[in-house]
Short mmCIF file of C-alpha atoms in Angstrom, two decimals:
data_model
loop_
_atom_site.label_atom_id
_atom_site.label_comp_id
_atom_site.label_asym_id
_atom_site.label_seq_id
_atom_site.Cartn_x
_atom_site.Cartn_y
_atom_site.Cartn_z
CA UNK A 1 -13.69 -19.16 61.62
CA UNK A 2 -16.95 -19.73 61.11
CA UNK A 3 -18.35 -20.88 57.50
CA UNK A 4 -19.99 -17.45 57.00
CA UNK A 5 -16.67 -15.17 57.79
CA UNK A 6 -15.22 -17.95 55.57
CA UNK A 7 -17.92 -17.14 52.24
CA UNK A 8 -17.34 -13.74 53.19
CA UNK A 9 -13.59 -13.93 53.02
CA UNK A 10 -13.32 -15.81 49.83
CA UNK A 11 -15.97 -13.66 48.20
CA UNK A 12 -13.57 -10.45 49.22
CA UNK A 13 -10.51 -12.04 47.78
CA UNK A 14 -12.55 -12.97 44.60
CA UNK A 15 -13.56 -9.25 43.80
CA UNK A 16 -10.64 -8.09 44.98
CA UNK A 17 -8.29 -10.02 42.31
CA UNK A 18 -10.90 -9.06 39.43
CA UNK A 19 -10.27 -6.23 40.47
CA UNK A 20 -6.28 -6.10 40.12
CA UNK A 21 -6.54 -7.56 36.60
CA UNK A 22 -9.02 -5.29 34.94
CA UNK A 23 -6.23 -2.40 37.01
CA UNK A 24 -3.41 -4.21 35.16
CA UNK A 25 -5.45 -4.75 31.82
CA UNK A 26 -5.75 -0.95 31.96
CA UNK A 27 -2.51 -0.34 32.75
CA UNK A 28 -1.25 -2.02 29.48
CA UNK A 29 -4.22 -0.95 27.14
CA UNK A 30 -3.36 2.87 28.16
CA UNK A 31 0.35 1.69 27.32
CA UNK A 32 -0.08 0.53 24.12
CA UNK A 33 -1.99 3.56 23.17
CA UNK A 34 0.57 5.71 24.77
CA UNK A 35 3.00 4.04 22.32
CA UNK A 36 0.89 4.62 18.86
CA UNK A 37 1.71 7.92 16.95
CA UNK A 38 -1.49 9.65 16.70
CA UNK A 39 -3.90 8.45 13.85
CA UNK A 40 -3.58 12.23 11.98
CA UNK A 41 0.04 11.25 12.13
CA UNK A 42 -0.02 7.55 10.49
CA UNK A 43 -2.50 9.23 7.90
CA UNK A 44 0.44 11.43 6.81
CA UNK A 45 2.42 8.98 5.99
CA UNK A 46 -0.17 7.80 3.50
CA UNK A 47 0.23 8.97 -0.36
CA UNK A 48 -2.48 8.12 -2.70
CA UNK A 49 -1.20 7.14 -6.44
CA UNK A 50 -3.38 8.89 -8.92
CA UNK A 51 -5.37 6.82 -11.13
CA UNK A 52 -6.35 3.79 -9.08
CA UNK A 53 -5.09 0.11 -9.27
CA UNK A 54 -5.39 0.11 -13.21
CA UNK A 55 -3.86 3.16 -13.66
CA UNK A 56 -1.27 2.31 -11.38
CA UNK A 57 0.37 -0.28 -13.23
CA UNK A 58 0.78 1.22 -16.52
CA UNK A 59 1.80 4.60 -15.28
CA UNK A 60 -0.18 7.79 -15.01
CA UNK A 61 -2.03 9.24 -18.04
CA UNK A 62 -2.65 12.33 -15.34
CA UNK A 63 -1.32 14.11 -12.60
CA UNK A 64 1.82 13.26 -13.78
CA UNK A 65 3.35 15.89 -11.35
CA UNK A 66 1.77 14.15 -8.01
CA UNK A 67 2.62 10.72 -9.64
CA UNK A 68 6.59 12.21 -9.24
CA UNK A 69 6.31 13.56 -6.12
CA UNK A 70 5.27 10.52 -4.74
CA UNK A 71 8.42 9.00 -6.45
CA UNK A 72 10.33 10.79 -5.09
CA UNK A 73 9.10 11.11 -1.80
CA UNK A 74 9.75 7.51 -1.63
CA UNK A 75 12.82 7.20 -2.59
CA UNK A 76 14.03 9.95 -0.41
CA UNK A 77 12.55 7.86 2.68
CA UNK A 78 14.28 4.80 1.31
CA UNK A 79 17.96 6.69 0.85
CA UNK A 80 17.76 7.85 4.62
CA UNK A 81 17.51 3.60 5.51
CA UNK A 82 13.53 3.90 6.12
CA UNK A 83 11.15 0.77 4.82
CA UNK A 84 7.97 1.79 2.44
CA UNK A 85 4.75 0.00 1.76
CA UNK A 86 3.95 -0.11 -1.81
CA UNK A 87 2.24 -2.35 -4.26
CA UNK A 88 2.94 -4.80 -7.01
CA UNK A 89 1.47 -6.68 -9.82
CA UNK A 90 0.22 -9.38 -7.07
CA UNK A 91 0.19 -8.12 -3.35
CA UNK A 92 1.30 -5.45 -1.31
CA UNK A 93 4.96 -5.11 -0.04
CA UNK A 94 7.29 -3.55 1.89
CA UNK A 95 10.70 -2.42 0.21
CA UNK A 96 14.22 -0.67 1.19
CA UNK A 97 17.84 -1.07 -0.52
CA UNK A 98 19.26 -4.02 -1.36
CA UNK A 99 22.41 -2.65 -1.30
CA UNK A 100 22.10 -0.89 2.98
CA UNK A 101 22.97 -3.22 5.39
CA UNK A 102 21.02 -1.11 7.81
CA UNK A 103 17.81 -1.45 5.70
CA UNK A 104 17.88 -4.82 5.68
CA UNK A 105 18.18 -5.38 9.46
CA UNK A 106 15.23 -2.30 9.27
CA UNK A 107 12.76 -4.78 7.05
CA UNK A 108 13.30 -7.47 9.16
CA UNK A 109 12.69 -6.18 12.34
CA UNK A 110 9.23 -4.50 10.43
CA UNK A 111 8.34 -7.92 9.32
CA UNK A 112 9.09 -9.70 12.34
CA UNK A 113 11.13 -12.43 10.56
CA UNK A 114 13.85 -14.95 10.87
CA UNK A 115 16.94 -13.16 9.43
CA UNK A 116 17.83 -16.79 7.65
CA UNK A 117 14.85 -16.28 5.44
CA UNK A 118 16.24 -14.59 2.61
CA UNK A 119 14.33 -11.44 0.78
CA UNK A 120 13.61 -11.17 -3.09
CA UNK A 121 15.25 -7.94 -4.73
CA UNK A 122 13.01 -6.40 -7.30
CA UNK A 123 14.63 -4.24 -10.11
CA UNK A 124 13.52 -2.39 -12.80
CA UNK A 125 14.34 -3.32 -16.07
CA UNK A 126 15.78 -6.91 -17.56
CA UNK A 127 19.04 -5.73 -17.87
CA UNK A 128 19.71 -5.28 -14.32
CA UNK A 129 19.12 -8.60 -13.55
CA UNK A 130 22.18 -9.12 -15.22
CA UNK A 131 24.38 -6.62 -12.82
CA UNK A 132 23.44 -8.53 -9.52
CA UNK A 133 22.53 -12.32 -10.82
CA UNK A 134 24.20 -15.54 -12.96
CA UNK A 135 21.89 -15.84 -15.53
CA UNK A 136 21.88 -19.14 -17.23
CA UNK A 137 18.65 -18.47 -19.20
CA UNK A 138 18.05 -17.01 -22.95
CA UNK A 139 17.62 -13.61 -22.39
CA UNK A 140 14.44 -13.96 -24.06
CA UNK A 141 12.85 -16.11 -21.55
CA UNK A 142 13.39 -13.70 -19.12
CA UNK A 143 11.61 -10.67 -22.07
CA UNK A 144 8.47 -13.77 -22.11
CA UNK A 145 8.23 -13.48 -18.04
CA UNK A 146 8.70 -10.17 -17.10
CA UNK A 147 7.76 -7.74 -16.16
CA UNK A 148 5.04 -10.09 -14.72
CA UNK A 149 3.98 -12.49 -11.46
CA UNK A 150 7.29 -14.81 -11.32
CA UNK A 151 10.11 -14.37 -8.75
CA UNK A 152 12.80 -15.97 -10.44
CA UNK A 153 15.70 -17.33 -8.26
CA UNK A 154 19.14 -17.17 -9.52
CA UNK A 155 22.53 -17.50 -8.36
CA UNK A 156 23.62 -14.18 -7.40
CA UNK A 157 26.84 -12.26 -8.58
CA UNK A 158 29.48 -10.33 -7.03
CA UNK A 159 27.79 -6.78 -7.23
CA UNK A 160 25.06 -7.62 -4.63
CA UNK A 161 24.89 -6.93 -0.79
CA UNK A 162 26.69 -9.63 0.42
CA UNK A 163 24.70 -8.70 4.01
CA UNK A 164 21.38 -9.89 2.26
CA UNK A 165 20.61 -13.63 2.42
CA UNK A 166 24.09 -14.56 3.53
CA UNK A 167 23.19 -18.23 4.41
CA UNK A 168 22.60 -18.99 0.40
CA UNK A 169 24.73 -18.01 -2.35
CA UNK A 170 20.99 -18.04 -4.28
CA UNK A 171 18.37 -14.76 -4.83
CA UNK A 172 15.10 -14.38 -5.87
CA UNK A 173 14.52 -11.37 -8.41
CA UNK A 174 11.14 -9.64 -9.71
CA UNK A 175 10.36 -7.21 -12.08
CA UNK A 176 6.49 -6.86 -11.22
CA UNK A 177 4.29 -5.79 -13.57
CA UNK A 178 3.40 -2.78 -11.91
CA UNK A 179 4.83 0.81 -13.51
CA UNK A 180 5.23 2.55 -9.69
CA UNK A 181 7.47 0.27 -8.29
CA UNK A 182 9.80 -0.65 -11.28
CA UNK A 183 10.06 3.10 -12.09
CA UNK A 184 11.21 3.45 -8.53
CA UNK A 185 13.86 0.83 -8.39
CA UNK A 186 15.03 2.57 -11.37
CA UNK A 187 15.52 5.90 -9.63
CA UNK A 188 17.33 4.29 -6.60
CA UNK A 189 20.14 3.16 -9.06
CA UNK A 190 19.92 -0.26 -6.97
CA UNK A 191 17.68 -2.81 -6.28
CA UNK A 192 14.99 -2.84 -3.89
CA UNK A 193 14.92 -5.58 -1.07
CA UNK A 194 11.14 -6.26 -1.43
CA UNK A 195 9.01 -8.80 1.12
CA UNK A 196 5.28 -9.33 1.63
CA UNK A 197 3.24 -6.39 3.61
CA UNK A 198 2.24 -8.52 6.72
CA UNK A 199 3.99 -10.04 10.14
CA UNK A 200 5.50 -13.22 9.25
CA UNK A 201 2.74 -15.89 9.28
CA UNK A 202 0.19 -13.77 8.97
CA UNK A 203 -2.01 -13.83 5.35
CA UNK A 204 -0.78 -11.18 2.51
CA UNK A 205 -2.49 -8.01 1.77
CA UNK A 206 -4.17 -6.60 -1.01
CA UNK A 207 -5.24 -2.84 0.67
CA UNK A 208 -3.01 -0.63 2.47
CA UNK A 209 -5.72 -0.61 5.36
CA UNK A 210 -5.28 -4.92 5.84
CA UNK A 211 -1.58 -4.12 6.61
CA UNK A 212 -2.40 -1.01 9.32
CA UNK A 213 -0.61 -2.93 12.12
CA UNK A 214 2.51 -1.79 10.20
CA UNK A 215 2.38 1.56 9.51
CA UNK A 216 4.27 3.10 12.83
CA UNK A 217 6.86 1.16 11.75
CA UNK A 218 6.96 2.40 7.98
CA UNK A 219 8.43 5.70 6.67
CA UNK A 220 5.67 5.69 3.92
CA UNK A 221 2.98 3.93 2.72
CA UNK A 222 1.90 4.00 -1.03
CA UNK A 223 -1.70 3.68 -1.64
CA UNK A 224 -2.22 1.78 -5.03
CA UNK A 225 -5.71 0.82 -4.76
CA UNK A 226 -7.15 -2.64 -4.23
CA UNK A 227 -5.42 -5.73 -5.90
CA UNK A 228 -7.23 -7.98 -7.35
CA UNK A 229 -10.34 -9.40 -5.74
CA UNK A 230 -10.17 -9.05 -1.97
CA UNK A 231 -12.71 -11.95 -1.47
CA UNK A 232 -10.50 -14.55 -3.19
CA UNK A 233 -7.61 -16.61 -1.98
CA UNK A 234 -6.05 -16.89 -4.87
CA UNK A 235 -5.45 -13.34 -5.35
CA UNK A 236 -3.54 -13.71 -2.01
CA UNK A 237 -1.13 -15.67 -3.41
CA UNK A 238 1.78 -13.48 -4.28
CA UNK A 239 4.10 -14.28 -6.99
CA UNK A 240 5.08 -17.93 -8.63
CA UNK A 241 8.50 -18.57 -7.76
CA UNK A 242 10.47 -19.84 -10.12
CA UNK A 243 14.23 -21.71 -9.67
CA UNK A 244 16.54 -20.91 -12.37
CA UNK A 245 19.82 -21.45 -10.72
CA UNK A 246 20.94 -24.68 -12.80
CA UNK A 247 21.45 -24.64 -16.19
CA UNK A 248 18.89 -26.57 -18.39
CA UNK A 249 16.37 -26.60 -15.74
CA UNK A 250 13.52 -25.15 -14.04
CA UNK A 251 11.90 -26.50 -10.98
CA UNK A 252 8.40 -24.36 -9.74
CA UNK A 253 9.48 -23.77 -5.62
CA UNK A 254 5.70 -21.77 -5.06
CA UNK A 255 2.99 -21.61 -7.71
CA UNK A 256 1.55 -18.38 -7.17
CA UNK A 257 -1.26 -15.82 -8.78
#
């Protein structure tokens, strides 16, 4: 073979493999977008809180009626074992029951995590906290901290899902200072498992929009409104976390917003 059929040959092979991966690089693009609900349909799983971000947290001072609808919207989604995205007092989240065993496995396989990292329960009022934890606190330590930016970890009691955070007889609890979610915990007679609204790894959001990856894989989103200051890292922090599990002691296990 001479060295020109040889340059020719080589240069055929060359194009011709180029040519198979763009085919197969197709292939899976037209896949993936196969697999994604339309966008009309991801945008209808989107409900707007009147009032904005401040208006948000303290409840709404209008459209009361859509403010209720949206409740319970959300906690119809989250009684049929679906997983919401809502906000908080510090980042966005995504929440089911505490109490489902099929919810949990849902949130996990939404977040992408390791089923040995436990989930925080958020409730909505200090007395509840009493239902599914030990407290060994003065009750008015926890009336100083919440509702506010702490996670406080406790041991947990009897009453809770033992199928959530089995490998630790421990549990993180918030009541965030945010009027939406706490009113809906409330309504779900139960706690709400409640996690970060990103993939594992990834940073925390503080729009509904930075955590679009997720939606196919929500029932609902809840659109609060920016938190905080989207340019700054420390608004990305998410909650301190706080261990109160030992009596006469407190030990800071993530300082937070």
């Amino acid at each position: 073979m001479t060295p020109e059929v040889l340059r020719r040959t080589h240069t055929w092979l060359f194009r011709r493999c180029c040519q198979m991966r763009l085919a197969g690089r197709l292939r899976r693009a037209a896949s993936t977008m196969a697999c994604q609900p339309p966008i009309r349909d991801m945008l209808d799983k989107v409900m707007k809180l009147p009032g904005g971000a401040s208006g948000c947290r303290n409840g709404p001072d209008k459209d009361v009626k859509g403010w209720k609808e949206i409740l319970n919207t959300s906690a119809g989604v989250l009684q049929q074992g679906g997983v919401i995205g809502v906000p908080t007092d510090t980042i966005y989240g995504i929440a089911c029951l505490a109490q489902s065993p099929q919810s949990i496995r849902n949130i996990y396989n939404v977040k992408g995590r390791n089923g040995t990292k436990p989930l925080a329960i958020c409730v909505g009022a200090i007395e509840d906290i009493y239902k599914y934890c030990q407290v060994n606190v003065p009750d008015q330590l926890l009336q100083d901290l919440l509702p506010g930016p702490v996670t406080l970890v406790m041991e947990r009691s009897d009453e809770l899902n033992k199928e959530l955070n089995p490998y630790t007889s421990l549990v993180g609890v918030r009541i965030p200072d945010h009027a939406f979610i706490r009113q809906l915990a409330q309504i779900c007679s139960q706690p709400l498992a409640l996690t970060s609204a990103n993939i594992s790894t990834q940073p925390s959001t503080l729009t509904i929009e930075e955590f679009k990856d997720l939606w196919p894989l929500l029932g609902l989103v809840v659109d609060g409104g920016p938190i905080g200051d989207v340019s700054s890292p420390e608004c990305r922090l998410g909650s301190t976390v706080v261990d109160l599990s030992i009596p006469g002691k407190f030990t800071v296990i993530r300082p937070g917003w």
